[in-house]
Amino acid sequence: MPPTSTELPVAVFDSGVGGLTVLHECLVSLPHEDYLYLGDTARFPYGDRSPRELLAFARELAGILLDEGTKLLVVACNSATAAALPALREELEGRVPLIGVVRPESRLAAAATRSGRVGLIATPATVASGAYERALADASGGRAELHAVASAELAPMIQNGGEVDERTVECVERACAPLRGARVDTVILGCTHYPLVRPVLQRTLGREVEIVSSGEAIAAEVERELDAAGLSAPTDRRGDYRFLASGDPEAFRRLGTRFLQLPIAGVRHVEVVPAGPVPAATGAAA
Amino acid sequence: MPPTSTELPVAVFDSGVGGLTVLHECLVSLPHEDYLYLGDTARFPYGDRSPRELLAFARELAGILLDEGTKLLVVACNSATAAALPALREELEGRVPLIGVVRPESRLAAAATRSGRVGLIATPATVASGAYERALADASGGRAELHAVASAELAPMIQNGGEVDERTVECVERACAPLRGARVDTVILGCTHYPLVRPVLQRTLGREVEIVSSGEAIAAEVERELDAAGLSAPTDRRGDYRFLASGDPEAFRRLGTRFLQLPIAGVRHVEVVPAGPVPAATGAAA
């Protein structure tokens, strides 16, 4: 007998381990749900990919997760959300609800800013999409102004998982300098990897700048969506979690355990279509 | 020419690397100050030591830092604060202002609780001191009730710096179970190591429980104290930081870099009086 819909897991996908920051917040709010996480580590980073490629990736990953069985899909990758969410939502209409990371963050930022000057740090793909400009304009009724900084380096530096060193600090300082110059009072972390260096970011931006990341807002949206669709699991159980990775499962397990602070027993490998080279000569970002 | 008082660093000491969570918050709020951090890693953990021993340790460390030169002393260790702060404050009266970690947290907890049921997780030494009961009663005007849990294992587990595994999660769950049973709505992290496993704690306690840690409150108290004493450094400079450790400098550097996410170039070794064995047969806590 196939499981009924309420018994299916919530599925989350990302280009790597960054989306675990979103999964963590879902586990805090909804510990009774089951989760299925897919990290596309074989094709990481996403940050310099074209919108067309990102849509193809997102479609493929959504397909894998639907085959595994899921009642709700979270795109926990800002580059993929910015490039693919509207098209993907249309394609999956009536099959599974879909939640992305751009809108919830923009809402939080619009609510947090007092000066109306909001900063964004994100990958080149996310910044180029203009998705945050639109979402912030929507969320603030046109009252907030976005100052966007593209960083091709920060997400890969975090995903590599090394020690925070002078290079990391310099990279963060480079990203923050124009935002300090623009005197923003709120900064959106437009990549799910960035909360993992939040201490460095907060020191560089200072106490008076509010840092907005999407995890908690997405968890709230997942809860609302499940409730609205009558798909919530009973709250008197403890959920289960499973992990899939398109790259090396052991590397994912190690990084994931550190980033999520959640013991990850096993990671199953899944095959994806190999990615072409990143178009831009400058390299890479998530 | 000796430096004038405003030019001296703020000094912070702890039993190990946990106090770096406090230093981090000071760096966020007061990046223009210089800092001198001393980790007594040779005698870590403090959690099962007697009040008499802890006072002797605190006195010795304060002496080392005063010899190095400091304009303000932060005892960033809850066990040492709980056992030694009043006596140490009296001894240093007129020489250097002293800030501990118990009162600022209790104030935050009193402000945060709605039900009046406040939890505390701390080392056996801290719990046995009754310092939080008194500080919370003071801060809440007797309206808040403290539910204290002593953990001898959690701080050493964190200080060892290994991967978060089932053992860590079980240790956190054991500590949180009585607090969930008492339906507290606020939990004080009564050890500076604990913020480093905040994700695990927040998942175990759930979204509705507010977690209070001392870093930010202490940073605010440092700022107030410096202002009041006319000891603040000019705000147009960038401060410097230096590290001392009584144990292995390289181990401190490695753990510290990870915990603080701040590159630590060099750590200087300082000698302390060797500690006797921990009195309780059960072992150890920070």
Coordinates of C-alpha atoms in Angstrom, one line a residue:
Chain A
M1 CA 0.0 0.0 0.0
P2 CA 1.6 3.4 -1.0
P3 CA 1.8 5.9 1.9
T4 CA -0.9 8.5 2.0
S5 CA 0.1 12.1 1.3
T6 CA 0.5 13.2 5.0
E7 CA 3.0 10.4 5.5
L8 CA 5.3 11.5 2.7
P9 CA 8.3 13.6 3.5
V10 CA 8.9 17.3 2.9
A11 CA 11.7 17.4 0.2
V12 CA 14.4 20.1 0.2
F13 CA 17.0 20.5 -2.5
D14 CA 20.1 22.7 -2.9
S15 CA 23.3 22.9 -4.9
G16 CA 25.2 21.6 -1.9
V17 CA 25.1 21.6 1.9
G18 CA 24.0 25.2 2.3
G19 CA 20.3 24.3 2.2
L20 CA 20.9 22.4 5.4
T21 CA 20.5 25.8 7.1
V22 CA 16.9 25.8 5.8
L23 CA 16.4 22.1 6.8
H24 CA 17.6 23.0 10.3
E25 CA 14.9 25.6 10.8
C26 CA 12.3 23.2 9.5
L27 CA 13.4 20.6 12.1
V28 CA 13.1 23.3 14.8
S29 CA 9.6 24.2 13.8
L30 CA 8.3 20.9 12.5
P31 CA 10.1 18.1 14.2
H32 CA 7.2 15.7 13.6
E33 CA 7.6 15.8 9.8
D34 CA 9.8 13.5 7.7
Y35 CA 12.4 15.1 5.5
L36 CA 14.3 14.2 2.3
Y37 CA 17.2 16.4 1.4
L38 CA 19.0 16.3 -1.9
G39 CA 22.4 18.1 -2.4
D40 CA 23.5 18.5 -6.0
T41 CA 27.1 18.4 -4.9
A42 CA 28.3 17.0 -8.3
R43 CA 27.3 20.2 -10.1
F44 CA 28.1 22.6 -7.3
P45 CA 28.5 25.6 -7.5
Y46 CA 25.4 27.0 -9.3
G47 CA 26.2 30.7 -9.0
D48 CA 27.7 31.3 -12.4
R49 CA 25.3 29.0 -14.3
S50 CA 22.8 30.4 -16.9
P51 CA 19.0 30.6 -16.1
R52 CA 18.4 27.9 -18.7
E53 CA 20.8 25.5 -17.1
L54 CA 19.5 26.2 -13.6
L55 CA 15.9 25.5 -14.8
A56 CA 17.1 22.2 -16.3
F57 CA 18.9 21.2 -13.0
A58 CA 15.9 22.2 -10.9
R59 CA 13.5 20.2 -13.1
E60 CA 15.7 17.1 -12.9
L61 CA 16.1 17.4 -9.1
A62 CA 12.4 17.9 -8.6
G63 CA 11.8 14.8 -10.8
I64 CA 14.1 12.7 -8.6
L65 CA 12.4 13.9 -5.4
L66 CA 8.9 13.3 -6.9
D67 CA 9.9 9.8 -7.8
E68 CA 11.1 9.2 -4.2
G69 CA 7.8 10.6 -3.0
T70 CA 7.2 14.0 -1.4
K71 CA 4.2 16.1 -0.4
L72 CA 6.0 19.5 -0.5
L73 CA 9.1 20.7 -2.3
V74 CA 11.4 23.4 -1.0
V75 CA 14.0 24.9 -3.4
A76 CA 16.6 25.8 -0.8
C77 CA 19.0 27.4 -3.3
N78 CA 18.7 31.1 -4.1
S79 CA 20.3 30.7 -7.6
A80 CA 17.9 28.0 -8.6
T81 CA 14.9 29.8 -7.0
A82 CA 15.8 33.1 -8.8
A83 CA 16.2 31.4 -12.1
A84 CA 13.6 28.6 -12.1
L85 CA 10.8 29.0 -9.6
P86 CA 8.0 30.5 -11.7
A87 CA 8.5 28.0 -14.5
L88 CA 8.9 25.1 -12.2
R89 CA 5.8 26.1 -10.2
E90 CA 3.8 26.1 -13.4
E91 CA 5.0 22.7 -14.4
L92 CA 4.3 21.1 -11.1
E93 CA 0.9 22.8 -10.6
G94 CA -1.5 20.3 -9.1
R95 CA 1.2 17.8 -8.3
V96 CA 3.1 19.2 -5.4
P97 CA 3.3 22.6 -3.7
L98 CA 6.6 24.4 -4.2
I99 CA 8.4 26.9 -1.9
G100 CA 11.4 29.0 -2.8
V101 CA 13.8 31.2 -0.8
V102 CA 13.6 34.6 -2.4
R103 CA 10.1 35.9 -1.3
P104 CA 10.3 34.9 2.4
E105 CA 13.6 36.8 2.8
S106 CA 12.4 39.8 1.0
R107 CA 9.4 40.0 3.3
L108 CA 11.6 39.8 6.4
A109 CA 13.9 42.5 5.0
A110 CA 11.0 44.8 4.1
A111 CA 9.7 44.4 7.7
A112 CA 13.2 44.9 9.3
T113 CA 14.5 48.0 7.4
R114 CA 13.9 51.4 9.0
S115 CA 15.9 53.5 6.5
G116 CA 14.6 51.7 3.4
R117 CA 18.2 50.8 2.3
V118 CA 18.5 47.1 2.1
G119 CA 21.6 45.2 1.1
L120 CA 21.9 41.8 -0.7
I121 CA 24.9 39.5 -0.9
A122 CA 24.3 36.7 -3.4
T123 CA 25.8 34.8 -6.3
P124 CA 26.2 36.4 -9.7
A125 CA 23.3 34.2 -11.1
T126 CA 21.0 35.4 -8.3
V127 CA 21.9 39.1 -8.6
A128 CA 21.6 39.0 -12.4
S129 CA 18.1 37.5 -12.2
G130 CA 16.7 40.6 -10.5
A131 CA 14.5 38.4 -8.4
Y132 CA 15.2 40.2 -5.2
E133 CA 14.6 43.6 -6.7
R134 CA 11.2 42.5 -7.7
A135 CA 10.4 40.6 -4.5
L136 CA 11.6 43.5 -2.3
A137 CA 9.6 46.1 -4.3
D138 CA 6.5 43.9 -3.9
A139 CA 7.1 43.3 -0.2
S140 CA 7.8 46.9 0.7
G141 CA 5.3 48.5 -1.6
G142 CA 8.2 50.1 -3.5
R143 CA 9.5 51.8 -0.3
A144 CA 12.8 49.8 0.0
E145 CA 15.8 50.2 -2.3
L146 CA 18.1 47.2 -2.9
H147 CA 21.9 47.5 -3.0
A148 CA 23.1 44.2 -4.4
V149 CA 26.6 42.7 -4.3
A150 CA 27.5 39.6 -6.3
S151 CA 30.1 37.3 -4.8
A152 CA 31.4 34.4 -7.0
E153 CA 33.7 33.2 -4.3
L154 CA 32.0 33.1 -0.9
A155 CA 29.8 30.1 -1.3
P156 CA 32.5 27.8 -2.7
M157 CA 34.8 28.9 0.0
I158 CA 32.2 27.8 2.6
Q159 CA 31.3 24.6 0.8
N160 CA 35.0 23.6 0.7
G161 CA 34.7 23.6 4.5
G162 CA 38.1 24.7 5.5
E163 CA 39.1 26.8 8.4
V164 CA 37.9 30.4 8.4
D165 CA 41.1 32.3 7.6
E166 CA 42.3 35.7 6.4
R167 CA 41.0 34.8 2.9
T168 CA 37.5 34.2 4.1
V169 CA 37.5 37.4 6.2
E170 CA 38.8 39.4 3.2
C171 CA 36.2 37.9 0.9
V172 CA 33.4 38.9 3.4
E173 CA 34.9 42.4 3.8
R174 CA 35.0 42.9 0.0
A175 CA 31.3 41.9 -0.2
C176 CA 30.3 44.1 2.7
A177 CA 32.3 47.2 1.8
P178 CA 29.8 48.6 -0.8
L179 CA 26.9 47.9 1.6
R180 CA 28.6 49.8 4.4
G181 CA 29.2 52.6 1.9
A182 CA 25.5 52.6 1.0
R183 CA 24.7 52.7 4.7
V184 CA 22.1 49.9 4.5
D185 CA 20.5 48.9 7.8
T186 CA 19.5 45.4 6.7
V187 CA 21.3 42.8 4.7
I188 CA 19.8 39.8 3.0
L189 CA 21.9 36.7 2.9
G190 CA 21.0 35.7 -0.6
C191 CA 22.6 32.3 -0.5
T192 CA 21.9 29.4 1.9
H193 CA 25.6 28.9 2.5
Y194 CA 26.1 32.4 4.0
P195 CA 24.5 31.8 7.5
L196 CA 27.4 29.5 8.1
V197 CA 29.8 32.4 8.3
R198 CA 27.3 34.7 10.1
P199 CA 29.7 35.6 12.9
V200 CA 32.2 37.0 10.3
L201 CA 29.4 38.8 8.5
Q202 CA 28.0 40.3 11.7
R203 CA 31.4 41.5 12.8
T204 CA 32.1 43.1 9.5
L205 CA 28.6 44.8 9.2
G206 CA 28.4 45.8 12.8
R207 CA 25.8 45.5 15.5
E208 CA 23.4 48.1 14.0
V209 CA 22.9 46.1 10.7
E210 CA 20.1 43.5 10.8
I211 CA 21.0 40.3 9.0
V212 CA 18.2 38.4 7.3
S213 CA 18.4 34.8 6.3
S214 CA 15.6 32.6 5.0
G215 CA 15.6 29.5 7.1
E216 CA 13.0 30.5 9.7
A217 CA 10.7 32.3 7.2
I218 CA 10.7 29.3 5.0
A219 CA 9.9 27.0 7.9
A220 CA 6.9 29.1 8.7
E221 CA 5.9 29.0 5.0
V222 CA 6.2 25.2 5.0
E223 CA 4.0 25.0 8.1
R224 CA 1.3 27.3 6.5
E225 CA 1.4 25.4 3.2
L226 CA 1.0 22.0 4.8
D227 CA -1.8 23.2 7.1
A228 CA -3.6 24.9 4.2
A229 CA -3.4 21.7 2.1
G230 CA -4.3 19.4 5.0
L231 CA -1.0 17.6 4.5
S232 CA 0.6 18.0 8.0
A233 CA 1.8 14.9 9.8
P234 CA 0.5 14.2 13.3
T235 CA 2.4 16.3 15.9
D236 CA 2.8 13.4 18.4
R237 CA 5.5 11.7 16.4
R238 CA 9.2 12.3 15.8
G239 CA 10.1 12.7 12.1
D240 CA 12.8 10.9 10.2
Y241 CA 15.3 12.4 7.8
R242 CA 17.1 11.0 4.8
F243 CA 19.8 12.4 2.5
L244 CA 20.7 12.1 -1.1
A245 CA 23.8 13.6 -2.9
S246 CA 24.8 13.6 -6.5
G247 CA 28.5 13.9 -5.5
D248 CA 30.6 11.9 -3.0
P249 CA 28.3 10.7 -0.2
E250 CA 31.0 10.6 2.4
A251 CA 32.1 14.2 1.7
F252 CA 28.4 15.2 2.0
R253 CA 28.0 13.4 5.3
R254 CA 31.1 15.0 6.8
L255 CA 30.3 18.6 5.8
G256 CA 26.6 18.1 6.5
T257 CA 27.1 16.8 10.0
R258 CA 29.3 19.8 10.7
F259 CA 26.9 22.4 9.1
L260 CA 23.7 21.0 10.5
Q261 CA 25.1 19.7 13.8
L262 CA 22.9 16.7 13.1
P263 CA 24.4 13.3 12.9
I264 CA 23.9 12.0 9.4
A265 CA 24.0 8.2 9.4
G266 CA 23.9 7.5 5.7
V267 CA 23.8 9.4 2.4
R268 CA 22.6 7.7 -0.8
H269 CA 24.2 8.6 -4.1
V270 CA 21.9 9.7 -7.0
E271 CA 23.0 10.1 -10.6
V272 CA 22.4 13.4 -12.4
V273 CA 23.1 14.5 -15.9
P274 CA 26.7 15.8 -15.9
A275 CA 27.0 19.6 -16.1
G276 CA 28.7 21.5 -18.9
P277 CA 31.5 23.9 -18.0
V278 CA 30.5 27.1 -16.2
P279 CA 30.0 29.6 -19.0
A280 CA 31.8 32.6 -17.4
A281 CA 35.6 32.5 -17.4
T282 CA 35.7 33.9 -13.9
G283 CA 34.8 30.6 -12.3
A284 CA 32.3 29.7 -9.8
A285 CA 29.7 30.5 -7.1
A286 CA 26.8 28.7 -5.4
Chain B
M1 CA 56.0 55.8 28.2
P2 CA 53.3 53.4 29.5
P3 CA 50.0 53.5 27.5
T4 CA 47.3 55.6 29.0
S5 CA 44.2 53.7 30.2
T6 CA 42.0 54.2 27.2
E7 CA 44.8 52.6 25.1
L8 CA 44.8 49.4 27.2
P9 CA 42.9 46.3 26.0
V10 CA 39.7 44.9 27.4
A11 CA 40.7 41.5 28.9
V12 CA 38.6 38.4 28.8
F13 CA 39.3 35.1 30.5
D14 CA 37.7 31.7 30.5
S15 CA 38.5 28.1 31.3
G16 CA 38.9 27.4 27.6
V17 CA 37.7 28.5 24.2
G18 CA 34.0 29.0 25.3
G19 CA 34.5 32.6 26.2
L20 CA 35.3 33.3 22.6
T21 CA 31.6 33.5 22.1
V22 CA 31.6 36.5 24.5
L23 CA 34.7 38.0 22.7
H24 CA 32.8 37.7 19.4
E25 CA 29.9 39.8 20.6
C26 CA 32.4 42.4 22.0
L27 CA 34.0 42.5 18.6
V28 CA 30.6 43.1 16.9
S29 CA 29.7 45.9 19.2
L30 CA 33.1 47.5 19.9
P31 CA 35.4 46.7 17.0
H32 CA 37.5 49.8 17.9
E33 CA 38.7 48.3 21.2
D34 CA 41.8 46.1 21.7
Y35 CA 41.3 42.7 23.3
L36 CA 43.4 40.3 25.3
Y37 CA 42.0 36.8 25.8
L38 CA 43.3 34.2 28.2
G39 CA 42.1 30.6 28.0
D40 CA 43.0 28.5 31.0
T41 CA 43.1 25.4 28.9
A42 CA 45.7 23.6 31.1
R43 CA 43.1 23.4 33.9
F44 CA 40.0 23.0 31.8
P45 CA 37.3 22.0 32.7
Y46 CA 36.2 24.1 35.7
G47 CA 32.8 22.6 36.2
D48 CA 33.5 20.2 39.0
R49 CA 36.0 22.4 40.9
S50 CA 35.3 23.7 44.3
P51 CA 34.5 27.4 44.9
R52 CA 37.8 27.8 46.8
E53 CA 39.8 26.5 43.8
L54 CA 37.8 28.6 41.3
L55 CA 38.5 31.7 43.3
A56 CA 42.2 30.9 43.4
F57 CA 42.2 30.3 39.6
A58 CA 40.3 33.5 38.9
R59 CA 42.7 35.5 41.2
E60 CA 45.7 34.1 39.4
L61 CA 44.3 34.8 35.9
A62 CA 43.2 38.3 36.8
G63 CA 46.8 38.9 38.1
I64 CA 48.3 37.7 34.8
L65 CA 46.0 40.0 32.8
L66 CA 46.6 43.0 35.1
D67 CA 50.4 42.5 34.6
E68 CA 49.9 42.4 30.9
G69 CA 47.8 45.6 31.2
T70 CA 44.1 46.0 30.9
K71 CA 41.4 48.6 31.5
L72 CA 38.5 46.3 32.0
L73 CA 38.2 42.6 33.0
V74 CA 35.5 40.2 31.8
V75 CA 35.1 36.9 33.5
A76 CA 33.7 35.0 30.6
C77 CA 33.3 31.7 32.5
N78 CA 30.1 31.0 34.4
S79 CA 31.7 28.6 36.9
A80 CA 34.3 31.1 37.8
T81 CA 31.8 34.0 37.9
A82 CA 29.4 32.1 40.1
A83 CA 32.1 31.1 42.5
A84 CA 34.5 34.0 42.5
L85 CA 33.0 37.3 41.3
P86 CA 31.9 39.0 44.5
A87 CA 35.3 38.3 46.3
L88 CA 37.3 39.1 43.2
R89 CA 35.4 42.4 42.7
E90 CA 36.2 43.4 46.2
E91 CA 39.8 42.6 45.8
L92 CA 40.2 44.6 42.6
E93 CA 38.1 47.5 43.8
G94 CA 39.7 50.7 42.5
R95 CA 42.1 48.9 40.2
V96 CA 40.0 47.7 37.3
P97 CA 36.3 47.3 36.7
L98 CA 35.1 43.6 36.5
I99 CA 32.2 42.1 34.6
G100 CA 30.8 38.6 35.0
V101 CA 28.4 36.5 33.0
V102 CA 25.6 35.6 35.4
R103 CA 23.8 38.9 36.0
P104 CA 23.5 40.0 32.3
E105 CA 22.0 36.6 31.4
S106 CA 19.5 36.6 34.3
R107 CA 18.3 40.1 33.2
L108 CA 17.7 38.9 29.7
A109 CA 15.9 35.8 30.9
A110 CA 13.7 37.8 33.2
A111 CA 12.8 40.1 30.3
A112 CA 12.1 37.2 27.9
T113 CA 10.0 34.8 30.0
R114 CA 6.2 35.1 29.8
S115 CA 5.3 32.1 31.9
G116 CA 7.9 32.9 34.6
R117 CA 9.3 29.3 34.2
V118 CA 13.0 29.7 33.3
G119 CA 15.4 26.9 32.6
L120 CA 19.2 26.8 33.2
I121 CA 21.7 24.4 31.8
A122 CA 25.1 24.8 33.5
T123 CA 28.0 23.0 35.0
P124 CA 27.7 21.3 38.5
A125 CA 29.8 24.1 40.0
T126 CA 27.6 26.8 38.6
V127 CA 24.4 25.1 39.6
A128 CA 25.6 24.4 43.1
S129 CA 26.6 28.0 43.6
G130 CA 23.0 29.2 43.5
A131 CA 24.2 32.3 41.7
Y132 CA 21.5 32.1 39.0
E133 CA 18.7 31.6 41.5
R134 CA 19.7 34.8 43.3
A135 CA 20.4 36.8 40.1
L136 CA 17.1 35.7 38.5
A137 CA 15.1 36.5 41.7
D138 CA 16.7 39.9 41.7
A139 CA 16.2 40.6 38.0
S140 CA 12.5 39.4 38.0
G141 CA 11.5 40.8 41.4
G142 CA 10.9 37.2 42.5
R143 CA 8.4 36.6 39.7
A144 CA 10.5 34.0 37.8
E145 CA 11.2 30.5 38.9
L146 CA 14.4 28.7 38.0
H147 CA 14.6 25.1 36.8
A148 CA 18.3 24.2 36.9
V149 CA 20.0 21.2 35.2
A150 CA 23.7 20.4 35.8
S151 CA 25.6 18.8 33.0
A152 CA 29.1 17.6 33.7
E153 CA 29.7 16.4 30.2
L154 CA 28.5 18.9 27.7
A155 CA 31.2 21.6 27.9
P156 CA 34.1 19.1 27.7
M157 CA 32.4 17.4 24.7
I158 CA 32.3 20.8 23.0
Q159 CA 35.8 21.8 24.0
N160 CA 37.1 18.5 22.6
G161 CA 35.9 19.9 19.3
G162 CA 34.9 16.7 17.6
E163 CA 32.0 16.2 15.2
V164 CA 28.5 16.6 16.6
D165 CA 27.3 13.0 16.8
E166 CA 24.6 10.9 18.5
R167 CA 26.5 11.2 21.8
T168 CA 26.3 15.0 21.7
V169 CA 22.7 14.9 20.7
E170 CA 21.9 12.5 23.5
C171 CA 23.8 14.6 26.0
V172 CA 21.8 17.7 24.9
E173 CA 18.5 15.7 25.0
R174 CA 19.3 14.5 28.6
A175 CA 19.9 18.1 29.7
C176 CA 16.8 19.4 28.0
A177 CA 14.3 16.7 29.1
P178 CA 13.6 18.0 32.6
L179 CA 13.3 21.6 31.2
R180 CA 10.7 20.4 28.6
G181 CA 9.0 18.5 31.5
A182 CA 8.8 21.7 33.5
R183 CA 7.4 23.6 30.4
V184 CA 9.9 26.4 30.7
D185 CA 9.6 29.1 28.0
T186 CA 13.1 30.4 28.4
V187 CA 16.4 28.6 28.8
I188 CA 19.7 30.3 30.0
L189 CA 22.8 28.8 28.5
G190 CA 24.9 28.9 31.7
C191 CA 28.2 28.1 30.1
T192 CA 30.0 30.0 27.4
H193 CA 30.6 26.8 25.5
Y194 CA 26.9 26.0 24.9
P195 CA 26.2 28.6 22.2
L196 CA 28.5 26.5 20.0
V197 CA 25.8 23.8 19.9
R198 CA 22.9 26.2 19.8
P199 CA 21.4 24.5 16.7
V200 CA 21.1 21.2 18.5
L201 CA 19.7 22.9 21.6
Q202 CA 17.2 24.9 19.6
R203 CA 16.0 21.7 17.8
T204 CA 15.7 19.8 21.1
L205 CA 13.9 22.6 22.9
G206 CA 11.7 23.6 20.0
R207 CA 10.8 26.9 18.4
E208 CA 8.7 28.2 21.3
V209 CA 11.5 28.2 23.8
E210 CA 13.7 31.4 23.9
I211 CA 17.4 30.6 24.3
V212 CA 19.4 33.2 26.3
S213 CA 23.1 33.4 26.1
S214 CA 25.3 36.1 27.6
G215 CA 27.5 37.4 24.8
E216 CA 25.5 40.3 23.6
A217 CA 24.4 41.4 27.1
I218 CA 28.0 41.4 28.2
A219 CA 29.1 43.4 25.2
A220 CA 26.5 46.0 26.1
E221 CA 27.7 46.0 29.7
V222 CA 31.3 46.4 28.6
E223 CA 30.3 49.4 26.5
R224 CA 28.3 51.0 29.4
E225 CA 31.2 50.4 31.8
L226 CA 33.8 51.9 29.5
D227 CA 31.6 54.9 28.8
A228 CA 30.9 55.5 32.4
A229 CA 34.6 55.3 33.4
G230 CA 35.7 57.4 30.4
L231 CA 37.8 54.5 29.2
S232 CA 36.5 54.0 25.7
A233 CA 39.0 53.9 22.8
P234 CA 38.3 56.3 19.9
T235 CA 35.7 54.8 17.5
D236 CA 37.6 55.7 14.3
R237 CA 40.2 53.0 14.8
R238 CA 40.2 49.2 14.3
G239 CA 41.1 47.2 17.4
D240 CA 43.7 44.5 17.7
Y241 CA 43.4 41.2 19.6
R242 CA 45.9 38.9 21.3
F243 CA 45.5 35.5 22.8
L244 CA 47.1 33.7 25.8
A245 CA 46.6 30.1 26.7
S246 CA 47.9 28.1 29.7
G247 CA 47.7 24.8 27.7
D248 CA 48.9 23.9 24.2
P249 CA 48.9 27.1 22.0
E250 CA 48.4 25.3 18.7
A251 CA 45.3 23.4 20.0
F252 CA 43.9 26.7 21.3
R253 CA 44.6 28.4 17.9
R254 CA 42.9 25.6 16.0
L255 CA 39.8 25.4 18.2
G256 CA 39.6 29.1 18.6
T257 CA 39.7 29.9 14.9
R258 CA 36.8 27.5 14.4
F259 CA 34.7 28.7 17.3
L260 CA 35.3 32.4 16.8
Q261 CA 35.5 32.2 13.0
L262 CA 38.3 34.7 13.4
P263 CA 41.8 34.0 12.2
I264 CA 44.1 33.7 15.2
A265 CA 47.7 34.3 14.1
G266 CA 49.6 33.6 17.3
V267 CA 48.8 32.3 20.8
R268 CA 51.3 32.9 23.6
H269 CA 51.7 30.3 26.3
V270 CA 51.4 31.4 29.9
E271 CA 52.3 29.4 33.0
V272 CA 49.7 28.8 35.7
V273 CA 49.9 26.8 39.0
P274 CA 49.1 23.2 38.1
A275 CA 45.6 22.2 39.3
G276 CA 45.0 19.4 41.7
P277 CA 42.7 16.5 40.7
V278 CA 39.0 17.3 40.3
P279 CA 37.4 16.5 43.7
A280 CA 34.3 14.7 42.4
A281 CA 34.9 11.2 41.2
T282 CA 32.4 11.8 38.3
G283 CA 34.9 13.8 36.3
A284 CA 34.6 17.0 34.6
A285 CA 32.7 20.0 33.2
A286 CA 33.6 23.5 32.2

